[in-house]
CSV table of C-alpha atoms in Angstrom, one decimal:
chain,number,residue,atom,x,y,z
J,1,MET,CA,-17.2,6.2,-10.0
J,2,LEU,CA,-16.6,8.5,-7.0
J,3,PRO,CA,-19.0,11.5,-6.6
J,4,THR,CA,-17.7,14.5,-8.4
J,5,GLY,CA,-20.2,17.1,-7.3
J,6,GLU,CA,-19.3,20.6,-6.1
J,7,GLU,CA,-19.5,19.6,-2.4
J,8,ASN,CA,-16.2,18.3,-1.0
J,9,LEU,CA,-16.1,14.9,0.6
J,10,GLN,CA,-14.8,13.7,3.9
J,11,LEU,CA,-12.8,10.5,3.8
J,12,LEU,CA,-11.7,8.4,6.7
J,13,VAL,CA,-8.9,5.9,6.2
J,14,VAL,CA,-8.6,3.2,8.9
J,15,VAL,CA,-5.6,0.9,8.8
J,16,ALA,CA,-4.2,-1.8,11.1
J,17,HIS,CA,-0.6,-0.6,11.1
J,18,PRO,CA,1.1,2.7,10.2
J,19,HIS,CA,2.7,1.5,6.9
J,20,ASP,CA,-0.7,0.2,5.6
J,21,VAL,CA,-1.7,3.8,4.5
J,22,CYS,CA,0.9,3.6,1.7
J,23,HIS,CA,-1.2,1.2,-0.2
J,24,MET,CA,-3.9,3.9,-0.5
J,25,GLY,CA,-1.7,7.0,-0.6
J,26,GLY,CA,-2.0,7.9,-4.2
J,27,THR,CA,-5.8,7.7,-4.1
J,28,CYS,CA,-5.8,9.9,-1.0
J,29,ALA,CA,-3.6,12.4,-2.7
J,30,HIS,CA,-6.0,12.7,-5.5
J,31,HIS,CA,-8.8,13.5,-3.1
J,32,VAL,CA,-6.7,16.0,-1.2
J,33,ASP,CA,-5.9,17.7,-4.6
J,34,ARG,CA,-9.6,18.0,-5.4
J,35,GLY,CA,-10.3,19.7,-2.1
J,36,ASP,CA,-11.6,16.7,-0.1
J,37,SER,CA,-10.7,16.2,3.5
J,38,VAL,CA,-8.8,13.0,4.4
J,39,SER,CA,-8.3,11.7,7.9
J,40,VAL,CA,-6.2,8.7,8.7
J,41,VAL,CA,-6.4,6.4,11.8
J,42,ALA,CA,-4.0,3.6,12.5
J,43,ILE,CA,-5.5,1.2,15.1
J,44,THR,CA,-2.1,0.1,16.3
J,45,GLY,CA,1.4,1.6,16.4
J,46,GLY,CA,2.8,-1.5,14.7
J,47,GLN,CA,4.8,-2.4,17.8
J,48,ARG,CA,5.3,-6.0,16.8
J,49,THR,CA,5.1,-5.8,13.1
J,50,HIS,CA,8.1,-5.7,10.7
J,51,ASN,CA,10.7,-5.1,13.4
J,52,GLU,CA,13.2,-6.6,11.0
J,53,LYS,CA,16.3,-5.2,12.8
J,54,LEU,CA,15.3,-7.1,16.0
J,55,ALA,CA,14.5,-10.2,14.1
J,56,ASP,CA,17.9,-10.2,12.4
J,57,GLU,CA,19.7,-9.6,15.7
J,58,LEU,CA,18.0,-12.6,17.3
J,59,ARG,CA,19.2,-14.8,14.4
J,60,LYS,CA,22.8,-14.2,15.6
J,61,PRO,CA,24.5,-16.2,18.3
J,62,PRO,CA,23.7,-14.7,21.7
J,63,ASP,CA,27.3,-13.3,22.2
J,64,GLN,CA,27.1,-11.5,18.9
J,65,ARG,CA,23.9,-9.7,19.4
J,66,ASP,CA,23.6,-5.9,19.7
J,67,ARG,CA,22.2,-5.5,23.2
J,68,ASN,CA,20.8,-2.0,22.4
J,69,VAL,CA,18.6,-3.6,19.7
J,70,VAL,CA,17.6,-6.7,21.6
J,71,GLN,CA,16.7,-4.8,24.7
J,72,GLY,CA,15.0,-1.9,22.9
J,73,SER,CA,11.5,-1.3,24.0
J,74,GLN,CA,8.4,-1.8,21.8
J,75,GLU,CA,7.3,1.6,22.8
J,76,ASP,CA,10.4,3.2,21.3
J,77,TYR,CA,9.9,1.3,18.1
J,78,ALA,CA,6.2,2.3,18.0
J,79,LYS,CA,7.2,5.9,18.6
J,80,ARG,CA,9.5,5.8,15.6
J,81,LYS,CA,6.9,4.2,13.4
J,82,LYS,CA,4.4,6.9,14.5
J,83,GLU,CA,6.8,9.6,13.4
J,84,GLU,CA,7.3,7.8,10.1
J,85,PHE,CA,3.5,7.4,9.7
J,86,ALA,CA,3.0,11.2,10.0
J,87,ARG,CA,5.8,11.8,7.5
J,88,ALA,CA,4.4,9.3,5.0
J,89,CYS,CA,0.9,10.8,5.2
J,90,ALA,CA,2.4,14.3,4.7
J,91,VAL,CA,3.8,13.0,1.4
J,92,PHE,CA,0.2,12.7,0.2
J,93,GLY,CA,-1.0,15.9,1.7
J,94,ILE,CA,-2.6,14.4,4.7
J,95,THR,CA,-2.2,16.2,8.0
J,96,ASP,CA,-5.0,14.7,10.2
J,97,VAL,CA,-3.3,11.6,11.5
J,98,THR,CA,-4.1,9.5,14.6
J,99,VAL,CA,-2.5,6.4,16.1
J,100,LEU,CA,-4.7,4.5,18.6
J,101,PRO,CA,-3.1,2.9,21.6
J,102,PHE,CA,-3.7,-0.8,20.8
J,103,SER,CA,-1.4,-3.7,20.3
J,104,ASP,CA,-0.8,-5.6,17.1
J,105,HIS,CA,0.1,-9.1,16.1
J,106,PRO,CA,-2.5,-10.1,17.1
J,107,LEU,CA,-4.9,-7.2,16.8
J,108,GLU,CA,-8.4,-8.1,18.0
J,109,ALA,CA,-11.7,-6.4,17.3
J,110,THR,CA,-12.3,-5.9,21.0
J,111,GLU,CA,-15.0,-3.6,22.5
J,112,ASP,CA,-12.3,-1.0,23.3
J,113,VAL,CA,-11.0,-1.0,19.7
J,114,VAL,CA,-14.5,-0.7,18.3
J,115,SER,CA,-15.4,2.1,20.8
J,116,ALA,CA,-12.3,4.1,19.8
J,117,LEU,CA,-13.3,3.8,16.1
J,118,VAL,CA,-16.8,4.8,17.0
J,119,GLU,CA,-15.5,8.1,18.4
J,120,SER,CA,-13.4,8.7,15.3
J,121,LEU,CA,-16.5,8.2,13.1
J,122,TYR,CA,-18.5,10.6,15.2
J,123,VAL,CA,-15.8,13.2,15.0
J,124,VAL,CA,-15.0,12.9,11.3
J,125,ARG,CA,-18.5,11.8,10.0
J,126,PRO,CA,-17.0,10.6,6.7
J,127,GLN,CA,-18.9,9.9,3.5
J,128,ILE,CA,-16.3,7.5,2.4
J,129,ILE,CA,-14.3,4.9,4.3
J,130,LEU,CA,-11.1,3.3,3.1
J,131,THR,CA,-10.0,0.3,5.1
J,132,HIS,CA,-9.1,-3.5,5.1
J,133,ALA,CA,-11.6,-6.1,4.0
J,134,PRO,CA,-13.2,-8.0,7.0
J,135,TYR,CA,-12.8,-11.2,5.1
J,136,THR,CA,-10.4,-14.1,5.6
J,137,LEU,CA,-7.7,-13.9,2.9
J,138,PRO,CA,-7.4,-16.8,0.5
J,139,ASP,CA,-4.2,-18.8,0.4
J,140,ARG,CA,-3.6,-21.6,-2.2
J,141,ARG,CA,-7.4,-22.0,-2.6
J,142,LEU,CA,-7.8,-22.5,1.1
J,143,GLN,CA,-8.8,-20.2,4.0
J,144,TYR,CA,-6.7,-19.3,7.0
J,145,ALA,CA,-8.1,-20.7,10.2
J,146,TRP,CA,-7.2,-17.4,12.0
J,147,VAL,CA,-7.9,-13.8,11.6
J,148,ASN,CA,-4.9,-11.6,10.9
J,149,ASP,CA,-4.4,-7.9,11.9
J,150,HIS,CA,-5.8,-6.6,8.6
J,151,THR,CA,-8.9,-8.7,8.7
J,152,ALA,CA,-9.4,-7.8,12.4
J,153,ALA,CA,-9.2,-4.1,11.5
J,154,GLY,CA,-11.9,-4.6,8.8
J,155,ILE,CA,-14.1,-6.4,11.3
J,156,ALA,CA,-13.6,-3.6,13.9
J,157,VAL,CA,-14.5,-0.9,11.4
J,158,GLN,CA,-17.7,-2.8,10.4
J,159,LYS,CA,-18.7,-3.2,14.0
J,160,ALA,CA,-18.1,0.5,14.6
J,161,LEU,CA,-20.1,1.5,11.5
J,162,ASN,CA,-23.0,-0.7,12.7
J,163,GLN,CA,-22.9,1.1,16.1
J,164,VAL,CA,-22.9,4.7,14.8
J,165,SER,CA,-25.8,3.9,12.4
J,166,ILE,CA,-28.3,4.0,15.3
J,167,PRO,CA,-29.1,6.9,17.6
J,168,ASP,CA,-26.7,7.3,20.6
J,169,THR,CA,-29.3,7.7,23.3
J,170,GLU,CA,-26.7,7.9,26.1
J,171,LEU,CA,-24.9,11.0,24.7
J,172,GLY,CA,-27.6,12.3,22.4
J,173,ARG,CA,-25.6,11.9,19.2
J,174,ALA,CA,-27.3,11.7,15.8
J,175,PRO,CA,-26.6,8.5,13.9
J,176,HIS,CA,-24.2,8.5,11.0
J,177,ARG,CA,-24.1,6.3,7.9
J,178,VAL,CA,-21.3,6.4,5.3
J,179,ALA,CA,-22.1,6.4,1.6
J,180,ALA,CA,-19.3,4.2,0.4
J,181,VAL,CA,-16.8,1.7,1.8
J,182,TYR,CA,-13.7,0.7,-0.2
J,183,TYR,CA,-11.4,-2.2,0.9
J,184,THR,CA,-7.8,-2.1,-0.3
J,185,GLY,CA,-7.2,-4.8,-2.9
J,186,ILE,CA,-3.5,-5.1,-2.1
J,187,ASP,CA,-4.0,-8.6,-0.5
J,188,TYR,CA,-6.4,-9.9,-3.2
J,189,GLY,CA,-6.1,-11.2,-6.8
J,190,PHE,CA,-6.7,-8.7,-9.6
J,191,HIS,CA,-9.8,-10.7,-10.6
J,192,GLU,CA,-11.4,-9.9,-7.2
J,193,VAL,CA,-11.1,-6.1,-7.3
J,194,ASP,CA,-13.9,-3.7,-8.4
J,195,VAL,CA,-12.1,-0.4,-8.7
J,196,CYS,CA,-8.7,0.6,-10.1
J,197,ILE,CA,-7.4,4.1,-9.4
J,198,ASP,CA,-4.8,5.4,-11.8
J,199,ILE,CA,-2.0,6.7,-9.6
J,200,SER,CA,0.6,7.2,-12.4
J,201,ASP,CA,1.1,10.8,-11.3
J,202,GLN,CA,1.8,9.6,-7.7
J,203,VAL,CA,4.4,7.0,-8.3
J,204,GLU,CA,7.3,9.0,-6.9
J,205,ASN,CA,5.2,9.9,-3.9
J,206,ARG,CA,4.4,6.2,-3.3
J,207,ILE,CA,8.2,5.5,-3.5
J,208,ARG,CA,9.0,8.3,-1.1
J,209,ALA,CA,6.4,7.1,1.4
J,210,GLU,CA,7.8,3.6,1.3
J,211,GLU,CA,11.3,5.0,1.9
J,212,VAL,CA,10.1,6.8,5.0
J,213,PHE,CA,9.7,3.5,6.9
J,214,GLU,CA,13.3,2.9,7.7
J,215,SER,CA,12.3,1.2,10.9
J,216,GLN,CA,11.1,-1.7,8.7
J,217,GLY,CA,14.3,-1.8,6.8
J,218,HIS,CA,13.0,-0.1,3.7
J,219,THR,CA,15.6,1.3,1.3
J,220,ALA,CA,15.3,3.4,-1.8
J,221,GLU,CA,16.0,0.4,-3.9
J,222,PHE,CA,13.4,-1.7,-2.1
J,223,ALA,CA,10.8,1.1,-2.3
J,224,ARG,CA,11.1,1.5,-6.0
J,225,LYS,CA,11.0,-2.3,-6.6
J,226,ARG,CA,8.0,-2.7,-4.4
J,227,ILE,CA,6.0,0.0,-6.2
J,228,GLU,CA,7.0,-1.2,-9.7
J,229,SER,CA,6.0,-4.8,-8.8
J,230,SER,CA,2.8,-4.0,-7.0
J,231,ALA,CA,1.2,-0.8,-8.2
J,232,GLY,CA,3.0,-1.3,-11.6
J,233,PHE,CA,1.5,-4.8,-11.9
J,234,GLN,CA,-2.0,-3.6,-10.9
J,235,GLY,CA,-1.7,-0.8,-13.5
J,236,TRP,CA,-0.6,-3.2,-16.2
J,237,LYS,CA,-3.6,-5.4,-15.6
J,238,ALA,CA,-5.9,-2.4,-15.5
J,239,GLY,CA,-4.5,-1.0,-18.8
J,240,THR,CA,-2.8,2.0,-17.2
J,241,GLY,CA,0.6,2.9,-15.8
J,242,TYR,CA,0.2,2.3,-12.1
J,243,ALA,CA,-2.9,1.6,-10.0
J,244,GLU,CA,-4.3,1.2,-6.5
J,245,THR,CA,-7.1,-1.3,-6.3
J,246,PHE,CA,-10.2,-1.6,-4.2
J,247,ILE,CA,-13.1,-3.8,-3.4
J,248,ARG,CA,-16.5,-2.1,-2.9
J,249,GLY,CA,-17.9,-2.8,0.5
J,250,TYR,CA,-21.4,-1.4,-0.5
J,251,ARG,CA,-23.3,-1.9,-3.7
J,252,GLU,CA,-23.3,1.2,-5.9
J,253,ILE,CA,-26.8,2.7,-6.4
J,254,SER,CA,-27.5,5.0,-9.3
J,255,ARG,CA,-30.3,6.0,-11.6
J,256,CYS,CA,-28.1,5.4,-14.6
J,257,LEU,CA,-25.0,3.3,-15.4
J,258,SER,CA,-21.8,5.3,-15.0
J,259,VAL,CA,-18.5,5.3,-16.9
J,260,THR,CA,-15.4,7.3,-15.8
J,261,LYS,CA,-13.6,9.8,-17.9
J,262,GLU,CA,-10.6,7.6,-17.8
J,263,ASN,CA,-12.5,4.6,-19.2
J,264,LEU,CA,-13.8,6.7,-22.0
J,265,LEU,CA,-10.3,8.0,-22.8
J,266,LEU,CA,-8.9,4.5,-22.8
J,267,ALA,CA,-11.7,3.1,-25.0
J,268,GLU,CA,-11.1,5.8,-27.6
J,269,SER,CA,-7.3,5.8,-27.5
J,270,SER,CA,-5.1,4.4,-30.3
J,271,HIS,CA,-2.8,1.5,-29.7
J,272,GLU,CA,0.2,4.0,-29.5
J,273,GLU,CA,-1.7,6.1,-27.0
J,274,ARG,CA,-2.5,3.1,-24.9
J,275,LEU,CA,1.1,2.1,-24.7
J,276,ARG,CA,2.1,5.6,-23.6
J,277,TRP,CA,-0.6,5.4,-20.9
J,278,ILE,CA,0.6,2.0,-19.6
J,279,THR,CA,4.1,3.5,-19.3
J,280,GLY,CA,2.8,6.2,-17.1
J,281,GLU,CA,1.7,9.0,-19.4
J,282,SER,CA,-1.9,9.6,-18.6
J,283,PRO,CA,-4.0,11.1,-21.5
J,284,GLN,CA,-4.9,14.5,-20.3
J,285,GLY,CA,-5.3,18.0,-21.8
J,286,ASP,CA,-5.2,17.9,-25.6
J,287,LYS,CA,-6.2,14.2,-25.7
J,288,GLN,CA,-9.4,14.9,-23.7
J,289,GLU,CA,-10.3,17.6,-26.1
J,290,GLU,CA,-9.7,15.4,-29.1
J,291,VAL,CA,-11.8,12.6,-27.7
J,292,GLN,CA,-14.6,15.1,-26.9
J,293,ARG,CA,-14.5,16.3,-30.5
J,294,ARG,CA,-14.7,12.7,-31.8
J,295,ARG,CA,-17.8,12.1,-29.7
J,296,GLU,CA,-19.5,15.3,-30.9
């Protein structure tokens, strides 16, 4: 369970490509709503990723290709994605948005990438990090022999965290340690995730954010289908309407075992109430008061 004290939290989201923030957008919006500060950093501009229009043109015979598309620069494509990135973040109430000047596909956890992330960590000094897992993704019970952009981003973040955890004797900066790291579970099976965030109230925002990425060929129909089949599936497995899933990077330490308000509500809900919750109607207000009366 995330801290719910009076002091507001600082979150730093680090993603490989601009679009990746969409997978965590609903969670970020909840933190913005509760008064936390959320900063987002994309390590690359996604210059080589999901340029579907170019790919489609290159499938055509040479004499039928649109020269403007084929000869378009990666820099122009990245600029467009950067603009879409800022607009997508704004959908979730996020205004502190940065795109670092590194190339993707492949992204590598180089010294320069790590150093740039170190600077972001010193500036933001977050308590919570949301990013990609630094683990090779499973595929048909096997492991990839290569590291993809998302995995490389997770590795770079971990290296940066290790670096800022010790005193910076050169610039005299105090060390910084984050309290929690959460890896997005979008690339993993449901049985592997630790945390499910109910984002039923953010479904339309998730769809809007997906629609923003027209550079990747996203349409309104595709955006709705994607959210229904991904966040909808994760919500179904979690027993709620829609969910974003995460894997804990750090073990949780506490004096007592914890249970969230949502788990209590779900446990004490009737079958009819659970069905309403799964269809996106979160039990709030009167339901919470009713459950509290039952427990008393």
